[in-house]
PDB file of C-alpha atoms and ligand atoms in Angstrom:
ATOM      1  CA  MET A 285     -29.447 -77.867   4.081  1.00 69.00           C
ATOM      2  CA  ALA A 286     -27.060 -80.854   4.335  1.00 78.00           C
ATOM      3  CA  SER A 287     -24.270 -80.485   6.863  1.00 85.00           C
ATOM      4  CA  PRO A 288     -21.065 -79.209   5.276  1.00 89.00           C
ATOM      5  CA  LEU A 289     -18.235 -81.498   4.317  1.00 94.00           C
ATOM      6  CA  THR A 290     -15.179 -81.178   6.555  1.00 96.00           C
ATOM      7  CA  VAL A 291     -11.951 -80.326   4.761  1.00 97.00           C
ATOM      8  CA  LYS A 292      -8.757 -80.406   6.810  1.00 98.00           C
ATOM      9  CA  VAL A 293      -6.460 -77.450   6.282  1.00 98.00           C
ATOM     10  CA  VAL A 294      -2.970 -76.675   7.539  1.00 98.00           C
ATOM     11  CA  ARG A 295      -1.039 -73.440   7.436  1.00 98.00           C
ATOM     12  CA  VAL A 296       2.186 -74.190   5.623  1.00 97.00           C
ATOM     13  CA  ARG A 297       4.278 -71.521   7.338  1.00 94.00           C
ATOM     14  CA  ALA A 298       4.203 -69.995  10.777  1.00 92.00           C
ATOM     15  CA  ARG A 299       3.440 -66.286  10.748  1.00 92.00           C
ATOM     16  CA  PRO A 300       3.276 -63.717  13.528  1.00 92.00           C
ATOM     17  CA  ASP A 301       0.206 -62.235  11.783  1.00 91.00           C
ATOM     18  CA  PRO A 302      -1.718 -65.224  10.372  1.00 95.00           C
ATOM     19  CA  LEU A 303      -4.407 -64.483   7.802  1.00 97.00           C
ATOM     20  CA  PRO A 304      -8.001 -65.513   8.489  1.00 97.00           C
ATOM     21  CA  LEU A 305      -9.001 -68.888   7.071  1.00 98.00           C
ATOM     22  CA  PRO A 306     -11.144 -68.735   3.919  1.00 98.00           C
ATOM     23  CA  ARG A 307     -14.862 -68.773   4.598  1.00 97.00           C
ATOM     24  CA  TYR A 308     -18.137 -68.346   2.762  1.00 97.00           C
ATOM     25  CA  GLU A 309     -18.942 -64.632   2.890  1.00 95.00           C
ATOM     26  CA  THR A 310     -22.687 -65.172   2.464  1.00 96.00           C
ATOM     27  CA  GLU A 311     -25.019 -67.998   3.402  1.00 95.00           C
ATOM     28  CA  LEU A 312     -25.245 -69.541  -0.070  1.00 95.00           C
ATOM     29  CA  ALA A 313     -21.917 -68.459  -1.552  1.00 96.00           C
ATOM     30  CA  ALA A 314     -20.290 -71.103  -3.746  1.00 97.00           C
ATOM     31  CA  GLY A 315     -16.717 -70.002  -3.173  1.00 98.00           C
ATOM     32  CA  MET A 316     -14.454 -69.064  -0.287  1.00 98.00           C
ATOM     33  CA  ASP A 317     -11.971 -66.296  -0.969  1.00 98.00           C
ATOM     34  CA  LEU A 318      -8.270 -67.146  -0.947  1.00 98.00           C
ATOM     35  CA  ARG A 319      -5.855 -64.539   0.376  1.00 98.00           C
ATOM     36  CA  ALA A 320      -2.318 -63.654  -0.655  1.00 98.00           C
ATOM     37  CA  ASP A 321       0.085 -64.911   2.021  1.00 98.00           C
ATOM     38  CA  ILE A 322       2.915 -62.664   0.879  1.00 97.00           C
ATOM     39  CA  ASP A 323       5.223 -60.400   2.858  1.00 95.00           C
ATOM     40  CA  GLY A 324       4.362 -56.763   2.422  1.00 95.00           C
ATOM     41  CA  GLU A 325       3.407 -56.022  -1.131  1.00 97.00           C
ATOM     42  CA  ARG A 326       4.305 -56.965  -4.664  1.00 98.00           C
ATOM     43  CA  VAL A 327       3.709 -55.069  -7.881  1.00 98.00           C
ATOM     44  CA  LEU A 328       2.555 -56.991 -10.953  1.00 98.00           C
ATOM     45  CA  GLY A 329       3.351 -55.073 -14.111  1.00 98.00           C
ATOM     46  CA  PRO A 330       1.226 -55.274 -17.275  1.00 98.00           C
ATOM     47  CA  LEU A 331       1.085 -58.888 -18.516  1.00 98.00           C
ATOM     48  CA  GLU A 332       3.171 -60.029 -15.565  1.00 98.00           C
ATOM     49  CA  ARG A 333       2.120 -63.242 -13.876  1.00 98.00           C
ATOM     50  CA  MET A 334       2.882 -64.712 -10.488  1.00 98.00           C
ATOM     51  CA  ALA A 335       2.096 -67.795  -8.396  1.00 98.00           C
ATOM     52  CA  VAL A 336       0.612 -66.221  -5.294  1.00 98.00           C
ATOM     53  CA  PRO A 337       0.991 -68.333  -2.153  1.00 98.00           C
ATOM     54  CA  THR A 338      -2.122 -68.776  -0.007  1.00 98.00           C
ATOM     55  CA  GLY A 339      -0.292 -70.239   2.991  1.00 98.00           C
ATOM     56  CA  LEU A 340      -2.735 -73.164   3.024  1.00 98.00           C
ATOM     57  CA  ALA A 341      -2.626 -76.869   2.203  1.00 98.00           C
ATOM     58  CA  LEU A 342      -5.882 -78.822   1.992  1.00 98.00           C
ATOM     59  CA  MET A 343      -7.016 -82.379   2.365  1.00 98.00           C
ATOM     60  CA  LEU A 344     -10.019 -82.626   0.089  1.00 98.00           C
ATOM     61  CA  PRO A 345     -12.061 -85.792   0.472  1.00 97.00           C
ATOM     62  CA  ALA A 346     -11.742 -88.450  -2.249  1.00 97.00           C
ATOM     63  CA  GLY A 347     -14.241 -87.723  -5.018  1.00 98.00           C
ATOM     64  CA  TYR A 348     -13.892 -83.937  -4.758  1.00 98.00           C
ATOM     65  CA  GLU A 349     -11.709 -81.284  -6.351  1.00 98.00           C
ATOM     66  CA  GLY A 350     -10.916 -77.698  -5.531  1.00 98.00           C
ATOM     67  CA  GLN A 351     -11.505 -75.174  -8.310  1.00 98.00           C
ATOM     68  CA  VAL A 352      -9.469 -71.998  -8.009  1.00 98.00           C
ATOM     69  CA  ARG A 353     -11.502 -69.359  -9.781  1.00 98.00           C
ATOM     70  CA  PRO A 354     -11.069 -65.646 -10.531  1.00 98.00           C
ATOM     71  CA  ARG A 355     -12.820 -62.937  -8.531  1.00 98.00           C
ATOM     72  CA  SER A 356     -15.049 -60.826 -10.767  1.00 97.00           C
ATOM     73  CA  GLY A 357     -14.332 -57.572  -8.935  1.00 97.00           C
ATOM     74  CA  LEU A 358     -10.581 -57.915  -9.417  1.00 98.00           C
ATOM     75  CA  ALA A 359     -11.096 -58.756 -13.094  1.00 98.00           C
ATOM     76  CA  LEU A 360     -13.448 -55.851 -13.766  1.00 98.00           C
ATOM     77  CA  ARG A 361     -11.705 -53.188 -11.675  1.00 98.00           C
ATOM     78  CA  HIS A 362      -8.076 -54.086 -12.298  1.00 98.00           C
ATOM     79  CA  GLY A 363      -7.923 -56.524 -15.242  1.00 98.00           C
ATOM     80  CA  VAL A 364      -6.362 -59.074 -12.913  1.00 98.00           C
ATOM     81  CA  THR A 365      -7.431 -62.673 -13.341  1.00 98.00           C
ATOM     82  CA  LEU A 366      -6.135 -66.247 -13.224  1.00 98.00           C
ATOM     83  CA  LEU A 367      -4.032 -67.517 -16.074  1.00 98.00           C
ATOM     84  CA  ASN A 368      -5.205 -71.117 -15.659  1.00 98.00           C
ATOM     85  CA  ALA A 369      -8.808 -70.538 -14.639  1.00 97.00           C
ATOM     86  CA  PRO A 370     -10.166 -72.633 -13.191  1.00 97.00           C
ATOM     87  CA  GLY A 371      -7.118 -74.055 -11.448  1.00 98.00           C
ATOM     88  CA  THR A 372      -7.598 -77.626 -10.303  1.00 98.00           C
ATOM     89  CA  VAL A 373      -6.632 -78.754  -6.816  1.00 98.00           C
ATOM     90  CA  ASP A 374      -6.538 -82.536  -6.741  1.00 98.00           C
ATOM     91  CA  ALA A 375      -7.777 -84.375  -3.677  1.00 98.00           C
ATOM     92  CA  ASP A 376      -4.368 -86.038  -3.284  1.00 98.00           C
ATOM     93  CA  TYR A 377      -2.415 -82.759  -3.460  1.00 98.00           C
ATOM     94  CA  ARG A 378      -0.815 -81.897  -0.144  1.00 98.00           C
ATOM     95  CA  GLY A 379       1.235 -78.878  -1.192  1.00 98.00           C
ATOM     96  CA  GLU A 380       0.391 -75.244  -0.749  1.00 98.00           C
ATOM     97  CA  VAL A 381      -2.528 -73.994  -2.821  1.00 98.00           C
ATOM     98  CA  GLN A 382      -1.279 -71.247  -5.118  1.00 98.00           C
ATOM     99  CA  VAL A 383      -3.103 -68.774  -7.291  1.00 98.00           C
ATOM    100  CA  ILE A 384      -1.661 -68.037 -10.717  1.00 98.00           C
ATOM    101  CA  LEU A 385      -2.514 -64.358 -11.121  1.00 98.00           C
ATOM    102  CA  ILE A 386      -1.970 -62.361 -14.295  1.00 98.00           C
ATOM    103  CA  ASN A 387      -2.327 -58.653 -14.781  1.00 98.00           C
ATOM    104  CA  LEU A 388      -4.061 -58.211 -18.152  1.00 98.00           C
ATOM    105  CA  SER A 389      -4.393 -54.449 -17.764  1.00 98.00           C
ATOM    106  CA  ASN A 390      -1.871 -51.882 -18.927  1.00 98.00           C
ATOM    107  CA  GLU A 391      -1.383 -50.481 -15.420  1.00 98.00           C
ATOM    108  CA  PRO A 392       0.783 -51.917 -12.645  1.00 98.00           C
ATOM    109  CA  PHE A 393      -1.266 -53.732  -9.998  1.00 98.00           C
ATOM    110  CA  THR A 394      -0.185 -53.717  -6.358  1.00 98.00           C
ATOM    111  CA  LEU A 395      -0.894 -56.875  -4.408  1.00 98.00           C
ATOM    112  CA  ARG A 396      -0.801 -56.608  -0.623  1.00 98.00           C
ATOM    113  CA  ARG A 397      -0.578 -59.197   2.101  1.00 98.00           C
ATOM    114  CA  GLY A 398      -4.051 -60.560   2.885  1.00 98.00           C
ATOM    115  CA  ASP A 399      -5.685 -59.371  -0.344  1.00 98.00           C
ATOM    116  CA  ARG A 400      -8.352 -61.733  -1.603  1.00 98.00           C
ATOM    117  CA  VAL A 401      -7.044 -62.918  -4.965  1.00 98.00           C
ATOM    118  CA  ALA A 402      -9.253 -65.845  -5.987  1.00 98.00           C
ATOM    119  CA  GLN A 403     -12.020 -68.070  -4.745  1.00 98.00           C
ATOM    120  CA  LEU A 404     -12.052 -71.764  -3.992  1.00 98.00           C
ATOM    121  CA  VAL A 405     -15.062 -73.833  -5.016  1.00 98.00           C
ATOM    122  CA  VAL A 406     -15.140 -77.444  -3.850  1.00 98.00           C
ATOM    123  CA  ALA A 407     -16.978 -79.666  -6.320  1.00 98.00           C
ATOM    124  CA  PRO A 408     -17.614 -83.368  -6.857  1.00 98.00           C
ATOM    125  CA  VAL A 409     -15.563 -85.131  -9.499  1.00 98.00           C
ATOM    126  CA  THR A 410     -16.807 -87.853 -11.810  1.00 98.00           C
ATOM    127  CA  SER A 411     -14.178 -90.483 -12.334  1.00 96.00           C
ATOM    128  CA  VAL A 412     -14.380 -92.403 -15.604  1.00 97.00           C
ATOM    129  CA  GLU A 413     -12.597 -95.299 -17.189  1.00 98.00           C
ATOM    130  CA  LEU A 414     -11.766 -94.975 -20.890  1.00 98.00           C
ATOM    131  CA  ARG A 415     -12.611 -98.011 -22.988  1.00 98.00           C
ATOM    132  CA  GLU A 416     -11.197 -98.079 -26.495  1.00 98.00           C
ATOM    133  CA  VAL A 417     -13.656 -99.216 -29.189  1.00 98.00           C
ATOM    134  CA  GLU A 418     -13.705 -99.385 -33.016  1.00 98.00           C
ATOM    135  CA  ALA A 419     -16.486 -96.806 -33.557  1.00 98.00           C
ATOM    136  CA  LEU A 420     -18.830 -94.507 -31.642  1.00 98.00           C
ATOM    137  CA  ASP A 421     -22.652 -94.350 -31.791  1.00 98.00           C
ATOM    138  CA  ALA A 422     -23.903 -91.950 -34.522  1.00 98.00           C
ATOM    139  CA  THR A 423     -25.532 -88.582 -33.660  1.00 98.00           C
ATOM    140  CA  SER A 424     -27.062 -85.770 -35.761  1.00 96.00           C
ATOM    141  CA  ARG A 425     -24.140 -83.456 -34.843  1.00 96.00           C
ATOM    142  CA  GLY A 426     -21.568 -85.993 -35.813  1.00 96.00           C
ATOM    143  CA  ALA A 427     -18.135 -84.376 -35.933  1.00 96.00           C
ATOM    144  CA  ASN A 428     -19.396 -80.797 -36.442  1.00 95.00           C
ATOM    145  CA  GLY A 429     -18.205 -78.295 -33.864  1.00 94.00           C
ATOM    146  CA  PHE A 430     -16.490 -74.948 -33.402  1.00 92.00           C
ATOM    147  CA  GLY A 431     -19.477 -72.771 -34.303  1.00 91.00           C
ATOM    148  CA  SER A 432     -20.992 -75.200 -36.818  1.00 91.00           C
ATOM    149  CA  THR A 433     -24.553 -74.511 -35.591  1.00 91.00           C
ATOM    150  CA  GLY A 434     -24.284 -70.785 -36.373  1.00 81.00           C
ATOM    151  CA  ARG A 435     -23.410 -71.222 -40.050  1.00 72.00           C
TER     152      ARG A 435
HETATM  153  O1  LIG B 520      -4.310 -73.005  -9.661  1.00 55.59           O
HETATM  154  C1  LIG B 520      -3.759 -74.004  -9.171  1.00 55.59           C
HETATM  155  C2  LIG B 520      -3.652 -75.201  -9.896  1.00 55.59           C
HETATM  156  C3  LIG B 520      -3.015 -76.273  -9.303  1.00 55.59           C
HETATM  157  N1  LIG B 520      -2.511 -76.182  -8.041  1.00 55.59           N
HETATM  158  C4  LIG B 520      -1.866 -77.346  -7.408  1.00 55.59           C
HETATM  159  C5  LIG B 520      -2.926 -78.332  -6.965  1.00 55.59           C
HETATM  160  C6  LIG B 520      -2.902 -79.383  -8.027  1.00 55.59           C
HETATM  161  O2  LIG B 520      -3.299 -80.628  -7.499  1.00 55.59           O
HETATM  162  C7  LIG B 520      -1.449 -79.340  -8.465  1.00 55.59           C
HETATM  163  C8  LIG B 520      -1.236 -79.779  -9.872  1.00 55.59           C
HETATM  164  O3  LIG B 520      -1.996 -78.963 -10.705  1.00 55.59           O
HETATM  165  P1  LIG B 520      -2.204 -79.321 -12.245  1.00 55.59           P
HETATM  166  O4  LIG B 520      -2.557 -80.762 -12.394  1.00 55.59           O
HETATM  167  O5  LIG B 520      -3.124 -78.299 -12.819  1.00 55.59           O
HETATM  168  O6  LIG B 520      -0.755 -79.022 -12.761  1.00 55.59           O
HETATM  169  P2  LIG B 520       0.167 -79.754 -13.790  1.00 55.59           P
HETATM  170  O7  LIG B 520       0.950 -78.709 -14.445  1.00 55.59           O
HETATM  171  O8  LIG B 520      -0.628 -80.702 -14.658  1.00 55.59           O
HETATM  172  O9  LIG B 520       1.115 -80.527 -12.797  1.00 55.59           O
HETATM  173  P3  LIG B 520       1.166 -82.038 -12.296  1.00 55.59           P
HETATM  174  O10 LIG B 520       1.996 -82.724 -13.311  1.00 55.59           O
HETATM  175  O11 LIG B 520       1.826 -81.925 -10.958  1.00 55.59           O
HETATM  176  O12 LIG B 520      -0.251 -82.551 -12.198  1.00 55.59           O
HETATM  177  O13 LIG B 520      -1.034 -77.984  -8.324  1.00 55.59           O
HETATM  178  C9  LIG B 520      -2.647 -75.012  -7.316  1.00 55.59           C
HETATM  179  O14 LIG B 520      -2.213 -74.904  -6.173  1.00 55.59           O
HETATM  180  N2  LIG B 520      -3.261 -73.953  -7.914  1.00 55.59           N
END
């Protein structure tokens, strides 16, 4: 396997009890879990949303993005997911990575310090340049979409 890409990371606030850095939990895992860097605990009521701090800022290499994705277990067990999934972390972003959690269940959900709330997948980005033209090449689909093939 190719050697992993190095991504610099800083902790944005000093803590007496720092959380472990995200890591791949299995050999071929695509995502590293992000933890809630909150004090104590916080209850998210039904349909309540919150930007959960991770305590981390990243320096992704040019040509890559960070995708902040939901964790399936949290979604299935508690109805808690990400409102903006997948969140996009730009390579030039130097602020704290945050996780926009929403509780879609009808029960309150208690979030505790260090809980794994999302996963970060680092992926290559294709950069394009838009060129305005008069017309586009024809295709058999044309402008049909939104379920057109099922009709
Ligand atoms: O789930 C997310 C999504 C984004 N971000 C950070 C990194 C990203 O680079 C920045 C901006 O995100 P985005 O482009 O999605 O937000 P926007 O609302 O379009 O804001 P901006 O105008 O700053 O681009 O916020 C996160 O920490 N978590």
